[in-house]
Short mmCIF file of C-alpha atoms in Angstrom, two decimals:
data_model
loop_
_atom_site.label_atom_id
_atom_site.label_comp_id
_atom_site.label_asym_id
_atom_site.label_seq_id
_atom_site.Cartn_x
_atom_site.Cartn_y
_atom_site.Cartn_z
CA MET A 1 120.55 108.55 3.32
CA LYS A 2 122.28 107.12 0.53
CA SER A 3 120.75 107.35 -3.42
CA GLU A 4 121.58 104.03 -4.19
CA TYR A 5 121.63 100.47 -2.60
CA ASP A 6 121.01 96.94 -3.19
CA VAL A 7 117.99 96.75 -1.32
CA LEU A 8 115.28 99.36 -0.80
CA VAL A 9 113.04 98.72 1.99
CA ILE A 10 109.58 100.15 2.49
CA GLY A 11 107.93 99.21 5.74
CA GLY A 12 109.36 98.94 9.36
CA GLY A 13 106.88 96.03 10.63
CA PRO A 14 107.81 92.36 11.22
CA GLY A 15 107.73 91.57 7.46
CA GLY A 16 110.06 94.68 6.25
CA ALA A 17 112.52 94.09 9.02
CA VAL A 18 113.06 90.33 8.61
CA ALA A 19 113.48 91.57 5.19
CA ALA A 20 116.02 94.07 6.05
CA TRP A 21 118.32 92.23 8.72
CA THR A 22 118.14 89.04 6.17
CA ALA A 23 119.36 91.25 3.34
CA ALA A 24 121.48 92.93 5.50
CA LYS A 25 123.29 89.84 6.64
CA LYS A 26 123.66 88.51 3.08
CA GLY A 27 126.17 91.36 2.92
CA LEU A 28 123.57 93.50 0.52
CA SER A 29 123.55 97.20 1.05
CA THR A 30 120.42 97.29 2.44
CA CYS A 31 117.85 100.86 3.17
CA LEU A 32 114.51 100.63 5.71
CA ILE A 33 112.32 103.25 5.49
CA GLU A 34 108.96 103.70 7.73
CA LYS A 35 106.57 106.59 7.59
CA ARG A 36 105.58 106.73 10.86
CA PRO A 37 108.28 108.25 13.38
CA ALA A 38 108.61 105.69 15.51
CA ILE A 39 108.95 101.80 14.60
CA GLY A 40 106.07 99.40 16.46
CA ALA A 41 103.53 102.56 17.32
CA PRO A 42 101.19 102.86 17.18
CA VAL A 43 100.23 99.26 17.12
CA ARG A 44 97.28 97.71 14.68
CA CYS A 45 97.93 94.26 15.84
CA ALA A 46 95.79 91.59 18.68
CA GLU A 47 99.68 90.62 19.01
CA GLY A 48 99.13 86.98 19.22
CA VAL A 49 102.34 84.71 17.23
CA GLY A 50 102.73 81.10 17.94
CA LYS A 51 105.75 80.11 19.47
CA LYS A 52 107.71 77.47 16.94
CA LEU A 53 107.38 80.37 14.30
CA LEU A 54 108.73 83.27 16.10
CA THR A 55 111.72 81.31 17.50
CA GLU A 56 112.63 80.14 14.31
CA PHE A 57 113.57 84.08 14.02
CA LEU A 58 114.44 85.03 17.66
CA ASP A 59 115.17 83.62 21.23
CA PRO A 60 112.00 84.62 23.36
CA ASP A 61 112.83 87.77 25.36
CA PRO A 62 110.74 88.73 28.30
CA ARG A 63 111.21 92.23 27.39
CA TRP A 64 108.64 92.06 24.20
CA ILE A 65 106.28 88.40 25.34
CA SER A 66 103.39 89.68 27.82
CA ALA A 67 102.17 86.31 28.17
CA ASP A 68 102.79 82.59 27.72
CA ILE A 69 99.75 81.17 27.13
CA LYS A 70 98.83 77.88 28.11
CA ARG A 71 95.09 77.68 27.15
CA ALA A 72 92.74 78.81 24.41
CA ARG A 73 88.54 78.84 24.90
CA ILE A 74 86.45 79.17 22.16
CA ILE A 75 83.17 80.27 23.17
CA ALA A 76 79.99 79.32 20.87
CA PRO A 77 76.97 81.41 20.79
CA ASP A 78 75.32 79.55 23.33
CA GLY A 79 78.53 79.90 25.59
CA THR A 80 79.64 76.06 24.88
CA GLU A 81 82.93 75.91 25.76
CA ILE A 82 85.97 74.16 23.78
CA GLN A 83 89.39 74.49 25.40
CA LEU A 84 92.77 74.10 24.16
CA LYS A 85 95.82 72.94 26.23
CA GLU A 86 99.25 72.93 25.85
CA ASP A 87 99.75 69.13 26.39
CA GLN A 88 102.14 67.65 28.47
CA ALA A 89 104.12 66.27 26.10
CA GLY A 90 105.34 70.27 25.00
CA ALA A 91 102.79 71.08 22.14
CA GLU A 92 103.14 75.00 22.23
CA VAL A 93 99.97 77.14 22.15
CA GLY A 94 101.74 80.55 21.95
CA TYR A 95 102.84 84.04 22.90
CA VAL A 96 100.95 87.42 23.20
CA LEU A 97 103.94 89.89 21.82
CA ASP A 98 104.72 93.47 23.27
CA ARG A 99 104.52 94.79 19.96
CA LYS A 100 105.74 98.22 20.58
CA ILE A 101 108.81 96.70 21.81
CA PHE A 102 108.71 93.26 19.80
CA ASP A 103 109.47 95.34 16.31
CA ARG A 104 111.95 97.95 17.26
CA GLU A 105 113.86 94.67 18.26
CA LEU A 106 113.52 93.13 14.94
CA VAL A 107 114.66 96.64 13.15
CA TRP A 108 117.67 96.77 15.97
CA LYS A 109 118.36 93.76 14.55
CA ALA A 110 118.49 94.87 11.22
CA SER A 111 120.35 98.01 11.80
CA GLU A 112 122.75 95.61 13.99
CA ALA A 113 123.90 93.59 10.87
CA GLY A 114 124.03 97.10 8.97
CA ALA A 115 121.05 97.87 7.02
CA ASP A 116 119.92 101.79 7.24
CA VAL A 117 117.23 102.17 9.09
CA TYR A 118 115.14 106.09 8.50
CA VAL A 119 111.74 106.57 10.04
CA LYS A 120 109.31 109.31 9.37
CA THR A 121 110.53 108.41 6.18
CA ARG A 122 107.51 107.20 3.22
CA ALA A 123 108.04 106.13 -0.10
CA VAL A 124 106.12 108.90 -2.23
CA LYS A 125 106.38 107.18 -5.64
CA PRO A 126 107.97 104.07 -7.56
CA ILE A 127 110.91 104.99 -9.60
CA LEU A 128 110.13 103.30 -12.64
CA GLU A 129 111.84 102.51 -15.95
CA ASP A 130 110.77 100.59 -19.09
CA SER A 131 107.83 99.48 -16.12
CA ILE A 132 110.98 97.70 -14.57
CA VAL A 133 110.94 98.95 -10.49
CA LYS A 134 114.16 101.37 -9.67
CA GLY A 135 113.68 101.91 -6.64
CA ALA A 136 111.42 104.95 -4.70
CA VAL A 137 110.74 108.48 -4.64
CA VAL A 138 110.68 109.24 -0.87
CA GLU A 139 110.22 112.23 1.32
CA SER A 140 111.53 112.63 4.81
CA CYS A 141 110.46 115.72 7.00
CA GLY A 142 109.41 117.77 3.76
CA THR A 143 112.80 116.81 1.65
CA GLN A 144 112.34 114.67 -1.56
CA GLN A 145 115.11 112.89 -2.57
CA GLU A 146 115.55 109.60 -5.33
CA VAL A 147 116.60 105.96 -3.21
CA ARG A 148 117.31 103.72 -6.32
CA ALA A 149 118.02 99.91 -5.53
CA ALA A 150 118.10 96.63 -7.44
CA VAL A 151 115.46 95.39 -5.59
CA THR A 152 112.28 96.78 -3.64
CA ILE A 153 110.59 95.51 -1.58
CA ALA A 154 107.26 96.46 -0.31
CA ALA A 155 106.25 95.83 3.20
CA ASP A 156 103.76 98.48 3.43
CA GLY A 157 101.25 96.50 5.49
CA VAL A 158 97.41 96.32 4.88
CA GLU A 159 97.43 100.17 3.49
CA SER A 160 99.95 99.48 1.26
CA LYS A 161 99.90 101.08 -2.06
CA PHE A 162 103.59 100.85 -3.62
CA ALA A 163 102.85 97.66 -5.35
CA ARG A 164 99.35 99.55 -6.75
CA TRP A 165 101.67 102.20 -8.10
CA CYS A 166 103.60 99.83 -9.83
CA GLY A 167 100.91 98.58 -11.63
CA ILE A 168 99.65 95.48 -9.24
CA ASP A 169 96.44 95.96 -7.67
CA SER A 170 95.80 95.51 -4.25
CA THR A 171 92.54 96.66 -3.40
CA VAL A 172 91.01 94.32 -0.75
CA PRO A 173 87.65 93.24 -1.33
CA VAL A 174 85.42 94.95 1.24
CA ASP A 175 83.41 91.78 2.35
CA GLU A 176 86.76 90.45 3.11
CA LEU A 177 88.47 92.93 4.78
CA MET A 178 88.14 92.88 8.73
CA SER A 179 87.39 96.34 10.23
CA CYS A 180 88.84 95.89 13.81
CA ILE A 181 89.05 97.73 17.07
CA GLN A 182 90.83 96.55 20.24
CA TYR A 183 90.92 98.10 23.90
CA LEU A 184 93.98 97.44 26.31
CA VAL A 185 91.95 97.04 29.41
CA THR A 186 93.56 97.05 32.78
CA ASP A 187 92.56 96.12 35.99
CA ILE A 188 90.08 92.79 34.90
CA ASP A 189 89.81 89.37 36.27
CA VAL A 190 91.46 87.37 33.34
CA ASP A 191 93.22 84.22 33.34
CA PRO A 192 96.52 85.41 32.55
CA VAL A 193 97.37 82.34 30.47
CA CYS A 194 94.16 82.13 28.63
CA ASN A 195 93.17 83.12 25.15
CA ASP A 196 89.37 83.69 24.40
CA PHE A 197 87.92 83.49 21.02
CA TYR A 198 83.94 84.15 21.05
CA LEU A 199 81.82 83.30 18.16
CA GLY A 200 78.48 84.56 17.32
CA ASN A 201 76.17 86.71 15.62
CA GLU A 202 75.36 88.86 18.45
CA VAL A 203 78.74 89.28 19.48
CA ALA A 204 80.73 89.59 15.99
CA PRO A 205 78.76 88.39 12.82
CA GLN A 206 81.62 86.52 10.42
CA GLY A 207 83.94 87.10 12.61
CA TYR A 208 85.35 86.86 16.17
CA LEU A 209 85.90 88.97 19.41
CA TRP A 210 88.98 87.95 21.19
CA VAL A 211 90.33 88.35 24.73
CA PHE A 212 93.76 88.29 24.69
CA ALA A 213 95.67 88.09 28.09
CA LYS A 214 98.70 90.73 28.00
CA GLY A 215 99.83 89.44 31.64
CA GLU A 216 97.90 89.43 35.38
CA ARG A 217 94.68 91.72 35.15
CA CYS A 218 95.43 92.95 31.60
CA ALA A 219 94.15 91.73 28.44
CA ASN A 220 93.58 92.76 24.70
CA ILE A 221 90.13 92.90 23.58
CA GLY A 222 89.17 93.27 20.22
CA ILE A 223 86.73 92.57 17.58
CA GLY A 224 87.21 92.37 13.32
CA ILE A 225 83.72 91.70 11.39
CA PRO A 226 83.41 91.95 7.76
CA ALA A 227 83.59 95.83 6.53
CA ALA A 228 80.74 94.83 3.77
CA LYS A 229 77.71 95.42 6.04
CA ARG A 230 79.06 98.03 8.23
CA GLY A 231 77.14 101.20 9.25
CA PRO A 232 75.93 103.80 11.93
CA GLY A 233 75.49 101.42 14.95
CA ASN A 234 76.58 98.33 13.43
CA ARG A 235 80.29 98.92 13.75
CA ALA A 236 83.01 97.40 15.29
CA LYS A 237 83.08 99.55 17.85
CA ASP A 238 79.24 98.94 18.55
CA TYR A 239 79.69 95.52 19.08
CA LEU A 240 83.03 95.70 21.26
CA ASP A 241 81.30 98.69 23.40
CA HIS A 242 78.69 96.28 23.82
CA PHE A 243 80.77 93.47 24.56
CA MET A 244 82.46 95.73 27.11
CA ALA A 245 79.76 96.50 29.34
CA GLU A 246 78.10 93.11 29.48
CA HIS A 247 81.61 91.07 30.51
CA TYR A 248 84.14 93.86 31.65
CA PRO A 249 82.39 96.96 32.69
CA ASP A 250 84.88 98.22 35.23
CA GLY A 251 87.96 97.25 33.18
CA LYS A 252 90.10 100.78 32.26
CA ILE A 253 90.94 101.17 28.75
CA ILE A 254 94.43 102.65 28.84
CA GLU A 255 94.42 102.17 24.80
CA CYS A 256 92.34 102.27 21.41
CA ILE A 257 93.88 100.69 18.30
CA PHE A 258 92.00 100.19 15.71
CA GLY A 259 92.88 98.34 12.20
CA GLY A 260 91.63 96.63 9.03
CA ASP A 261 92.93 93.29 7.96
CA PRO A 262 92.92 91.85 4.84
CA VAL A 263 91.70 87.65 5.56
CA CYS A 264 91.06 87.70 1.34
CA LYS A 265 93.57 85.51 -0.80
CA PRO A 266 97.00 86.63 -1.36
CA LEU A 267 97.96 88.91 -4.55
CA ASP A 268 98.14 86.67 -7.41
CA CYS A 269 101.07 87.58 -8.00
CA THR A 270 103.72 89.16 -5.48
CA VAL A 271 106.58 89.92 -7.71
CA THR A 272 107.43 92.33 -10.50
CA ASP A 273 110.96 93.57 -12.34
CA GLY A 274 112.90 95.14 -9.47
CA LEU A 275 109.58 94.36 -6.40
CA MET A 276 108.56 92.27 -4.56
CA ILE A 277 106.23 92.11 -1.61
CA VAL A 278 105.67 90.83 1.50
CA GLY A 279 103.24 90.06 4.49
CA ASP A 280 99.94 92.21 5.00
CA ALA A 281 100.70 94.21 1.52
CA ALA A 282 100.92 90.91 0.17
CA ARG A 283 97.86 90.00 1.89
CA VAL A 284 99.31 86.97 3.26
CA VAL A 285 97.30 86.98 6.21
CA ASP A 286 96.11 83.50 7.88
CA PRO A 287 92.20 83.81 6.82
CA ILE A 288 90.79 82.04 10.21
CA THR A 289 92.59 84.22 12.81
CA GLY A 290 93.47 87.02 10.49
CA GLY A 291 97.14 86.64 12.64
CA GLY A 292 99.90 88.39 10.07
CA ILE A 293 102.77 88.27 12.04
CA GLY A 294 104.71 85.04 11.35
CA ASN A 295 103.65 84.91 7.57
CA ALA A 296 105.33 88.58 7.70
CA MET A 297 108.45 87.19 8.53
CA VAL A 298 108.59 84.15 6.70
CA THR A 299 107.99 86.32 3.44
CA GLY A 300 110.47 88.84 4.58
CA ARG A 301 113.00 86.53 4.83
CA LEU A 302 112.39 84.57 1.99
CA ALA A 303 112.08 87.33 -0.11
CA ALA A 304 115.50 88.50 1.20
CA GLU A 305 116.82 85.40 0.45
CA VAL A 306 116.09 85.25 -2.99
CA ALA A 307 116.88 89.45 -3.75
CA ALA A 308 120.60 87.99 -2.53
CA GLU A 309 120.50 85.69 -5.34
CA ALA A 310 118.71 87.49 -8.18
CA ILE A 311 121.48 90.38 -7.09
CA ALA A 312 124.56 88.14 -7.28
CA LYS A 313 123.45 86.83 -10.88
CA GLY A 314 122.85 90.61 -12.15
CA ASP A 315 119.77 89.88 -12.72
CA THR A 316 116.66 91.14 -10.68
CA SER A 317 113.99 91.06 -13.24
CA LYS A 318 110.67 89.55 -12.78
CA ALA A 319 111.60 86.04 -14.16
CA ALA A 320 114.47 85.91 -11.51
CA LEU A 321 112.41 87.38 -8.26
CA MET A 322 109.56 84.42 -8.90
CA PRO A 323 110.91 81.90 -7.01
CA TYR A 324 109.75 84.38 -4.26
CA ASP A 325 106.26 83.71 -5.45
CA GLU A 326 106.55 80.35 -6.03
CA GLY A 327 108.48 79.54 -2.68
CA TRP A 328 106.06 81.07 -0.09
CA ARG A 329 103.22 79.52 -2.00
CA ASN A 330 103.92 76.15 -2.16
CA SER A 331 105.06 75.74 1.53
CA LYS A 332 103.36 74.92 4.15
CA MET A 333 102.67 78.11 5.29
CA GLY A 334 101.13 78.65 1.29
CA GLN A 335 99.12 75.53 1.04
CA GLY A 336 97.80 76.52 4.99
CA LEU A 337 97.07 79.75 3.29
CA GLU A 338 95.05 77.86 0.97
CA ARG A 339 93.16 75.82 3.05
CA ASN A 340 92.80 77.99 5.50
CA TYR A 341 90.71 80.44 3.29
CA LYS A 342 88.74 77.03 2.31
CA VAL A 343 87.66 76.63 6.18
CA LYS A 344 86.93 80.28 6.62
CA GLU A 345 84.74 80.09 3.56
CA PHE A 346 82.68 77.19 4.95
CA PHE A 347 82.62 78.87 9.11
CA ILE A 348 81.16 81.98 7.88
CA LYS A 349 77.94 80.95 6.76
CA LEU A 350 77.37 79.14 9.26
CA SER A 351 74.08 79.65 11.84
CA ASP A 352 74.83 80.19 15.52
CA GLU A 353 72.58 77.33 16.15
CA LYS A 354 74.71 75.21 13.48
CA MET A 355 77.84 76.65 15.17
CA ASN A 356 76.27 75.40 19.12
CA ASP A 357 75.66 72.21 17.79
CA LEU A 358 79.08 71.75 16.49
CA ALA A 359 80.92 73.11 19.54
CA ASP A 360 78.80 71.22 21.66
CA SER A 361 80.31 67.64 19.40
CA ILE A 362 83.84 69.04 20.73
CA ALA A 363 83.34 70.39 24.10
CA HIS A 364 84.51 67.34 25.79
CA ILE A 365 87.30 66.88 24.20
CA ASP A 366 90.37 68.38 25.50
CA PHE A 367 92.88 69.24 22.70
CA ALA A 368 96.37 69.02 22.67
CA GLU A 369 96.69 70.82 19.58
CA PHE A 370 95.79 74.35 18.73
CA SER A 371 95.33 74.56 14.66
CA VAL A 372 92.54 75.18 12.64
CA ARG A 373 93.36 71.45 11.07
CA ALA A 374 92.99 69.62 14.12
CA LEU A 375 89.42 71.48 15.52
CA VAL A 376 88.31 70.26 12.13
CA MET A 377 89.68 66.79 11.84
CA GLU A 378 87.87 66.42 15.13
CA LEU A 379 84.79 68.23 13.95
CA ILE A 380 84.26 66.04 10.97
CA LYS A 381 84.87 63.28 13.27
CA ARG A 382 82.51 64.08 15.28
CA ASN A 383 79.86 64.79 13.23
CA PRO A 384 78.84 61.73 11.01
CA LYS A 385 75.42 62.67 10.24
CA MET A 386 76.60 66.22 9.30
CA LEU A 387 79.38 64.71 6.85
CA PHE A 388 77.60 66.17 3.67
CA GLU A 389 78.00 69.86 4.95
CA LEU A 390 81.37 69.60 6.12
CA ARG A 391 82.68 67.65 2.87
CA GLU A 392 83.83 71.14 1.76
CA LEU A 393 86.08 71.20 5.53
CA LYS A 394 87.01 67.56 4.33
CA ASP A 395 88.10 68.32 0.79
CA ALA A 396 89.89 71.52 2.12
CA LEU A 397 92.28 69.29 4.42
CA LYS A 398 93.16 67.43 1.49
CA HIS A 399 95.76 70.12 0.71
CA MET B 1 82.07 113.75 -1.94
CA LEU B 2 84.13 112.12 0.21
CA ASN B 3 84.16 114.10 4.02
CA ILE B 4 86.83 112.58 6.90
CA ARG B 5 85.92 113.42 9.81
CA ARG B 6 89.19 113.80 11.61
CA GLU B 7 87.84 114.19 15.36
CA ILE B 8 87.07 110.31 14.76
CA CYS B 9 89.39 108.99 12.45
CA GLY B 10 91.77 106.62 14.16
CA TYR B 11 94.05 106.59 11.23
CA CYS B 12 94.57 103.04 10.62
CA GLY B 13 94.15 103.04 7.11
CA ALA B 14 91.61 99.83 6.86
CA CYS B 15 89.63 102.22 4.43
CA VAL B 16 92.63 102.63 2.19
CA SER B 17 93.24 98.77 1.65
CA VAL B 18 89.76 98.71 0.20
CA CYS B 19 89.67 101.94 -2.07
CA PRO B 20 89.00 100.23 -5.55
CA GLU B 21 90.68 103.54 -7.18
CA GLY B 22 93.48 104.51 -4.84
CA ALA B 23 92.73 107.39 -3.88
CA LEU B 24 92.76 107.56 -0.38
CA GLU B 25 96.69 107.58 1.26
CA LEU B 26 97.65 107.17 4.76
CA ILE B 27 100.50 109.63 5.36
CA ASP B 28 102.09 108.77 8.50
CA ALA B 29 99.21 109.50 11.06
CA TYR B 30 97.06 112.22 8.03
CA LEU B 31 94.27 110.16 6.05
CA THR B 32 94.22 111.90 2.38
CA VAL B 33 91.19 111.74 -0.53
CA ASP B 34 92.58 112.43 -3.70
CA SER B 35 88.75 114.21 -4.92
CA GLU B 36 90.02 113.80 -8.49
CA THR B 37 90.59 110.13 -8.26
CA CYS B 38 87.97 109.37 -5.76
CA ILE B 39 84.61 108.08 -7.08
CA SER B 40 82.28 108.75 -4.11
CA CYS B 41 81.52 105.25 -4.27
CA GLY B 42 81.23 105.23 -0.26
CA ILE B 43 82.95 101.78 0.22
CA CYS B 44 85.84 103.04 2.23
CA THR B 45 82.46 104.15 4.67
CA LYS B 46 81.64 100.70 5.60
CA ALA B 47 85.65 99.66 6.29
CA CYS B 48 86.14 102.14 8.94
CA PRO B 49 85.46 100.43 12.28
CA LEU B 50 84.70 104.63 13.73
CA GLY B 51 82.45 105.84 11.22
CA ALA B 52 84.61 108.56 10.62
CA LEU B 53 84.16 108.45 6.83
CA GLU B 54 81.25 109.68 4.91
CA VAL B 55 80.39 110.44 1.51
CA THR B 56 77.66 113.68 1.11
CA ASP B 57 76.13 115.21 -1.43
CA GLU B 58 78.17 118.81 -1.24
CA VAL B 59 80.67 119.19 -4.56
#
């Protein structure tokens, strides 16, 4: 490993990989480090992603697409179903990925573009000079060395520590961390092109339980619920095991996946002198779906683009890197995060009865667009009597 | 003090993100707690999807 690069990327998930790929393509000397011994494993993800966003980065490839999703269902506490279908005109729902292959593909792209990649290599502490981040001390198989960089990009995920070491408080409020568990289940009857979302206080209080098809007779079945009220007997695992016993008692679990998903607001500021923070580490996860792959890639790319400009000008101060923070925050993605945060705040307060009523009001509509906005618009339209209660949602949609 | 039950831990790092003191760290697949920094507040015990963390009276 060299001791000096233009850009040091910490973390080899989609955010870090796209940051390194973009930086390398721009001709910057780039180093990506991943603390795990393998890229893409262990998976900590339900693997669902929107098509449009994904194809901005890569052409779809059957090697890392487990299922091409045509339909989705939201199942209310009383069993009422809201159906979302891909319309004939070609609106698209999404893919369920194989993250082990997908993440490798992205890192391979970064490597092909010229980035150095090191696995089982972690950042131990930042190199700070007058509070300016100048890279990191990294440890690889017991040996420590300094890696200096003009710009460091922290893509170290939900368990991010790097930003904190650089003075940015990245603590996730415990009621806004979704405590998650997922089983990869085989030999079950599932619609191979459908994703299901189960709602309700019995099945997944203030969160949801998902069944994402991963091809024929195989699905990611998982749950995310706020961590705050968890204790013995009511953890994510207890709820998921209960659901499995009821719905898929004969399914074979061939993988167990655990994780935390931050559905809080993004960090107040995602840059400081010499440092940018991307993806889950920046807390740019969709607060409604918990999805973070697309936003990680978007922020990773933008961070590298801004880094390239800053490096070219010889100024990587906080002010010079701010266009990254402002850029994603003012983008459609940033505005969507802000809107969906407000929508989430509304929905988590709903009782099962209210959820049933709302679901019933839109149960007979065939949705062509699979989006939070489309659903909320329809809810408002169909529930004039609830308009007062829904006003917060209406306000949220203005932005 | 915080006790990590390693036979239960799924090394996912959910607990790391909620620790207000930054006392936890996931090093590869090994969860560590800095006993000097940990204040035994128990917040991390809620975040764990499996129940691998517990605050005990032992010092």
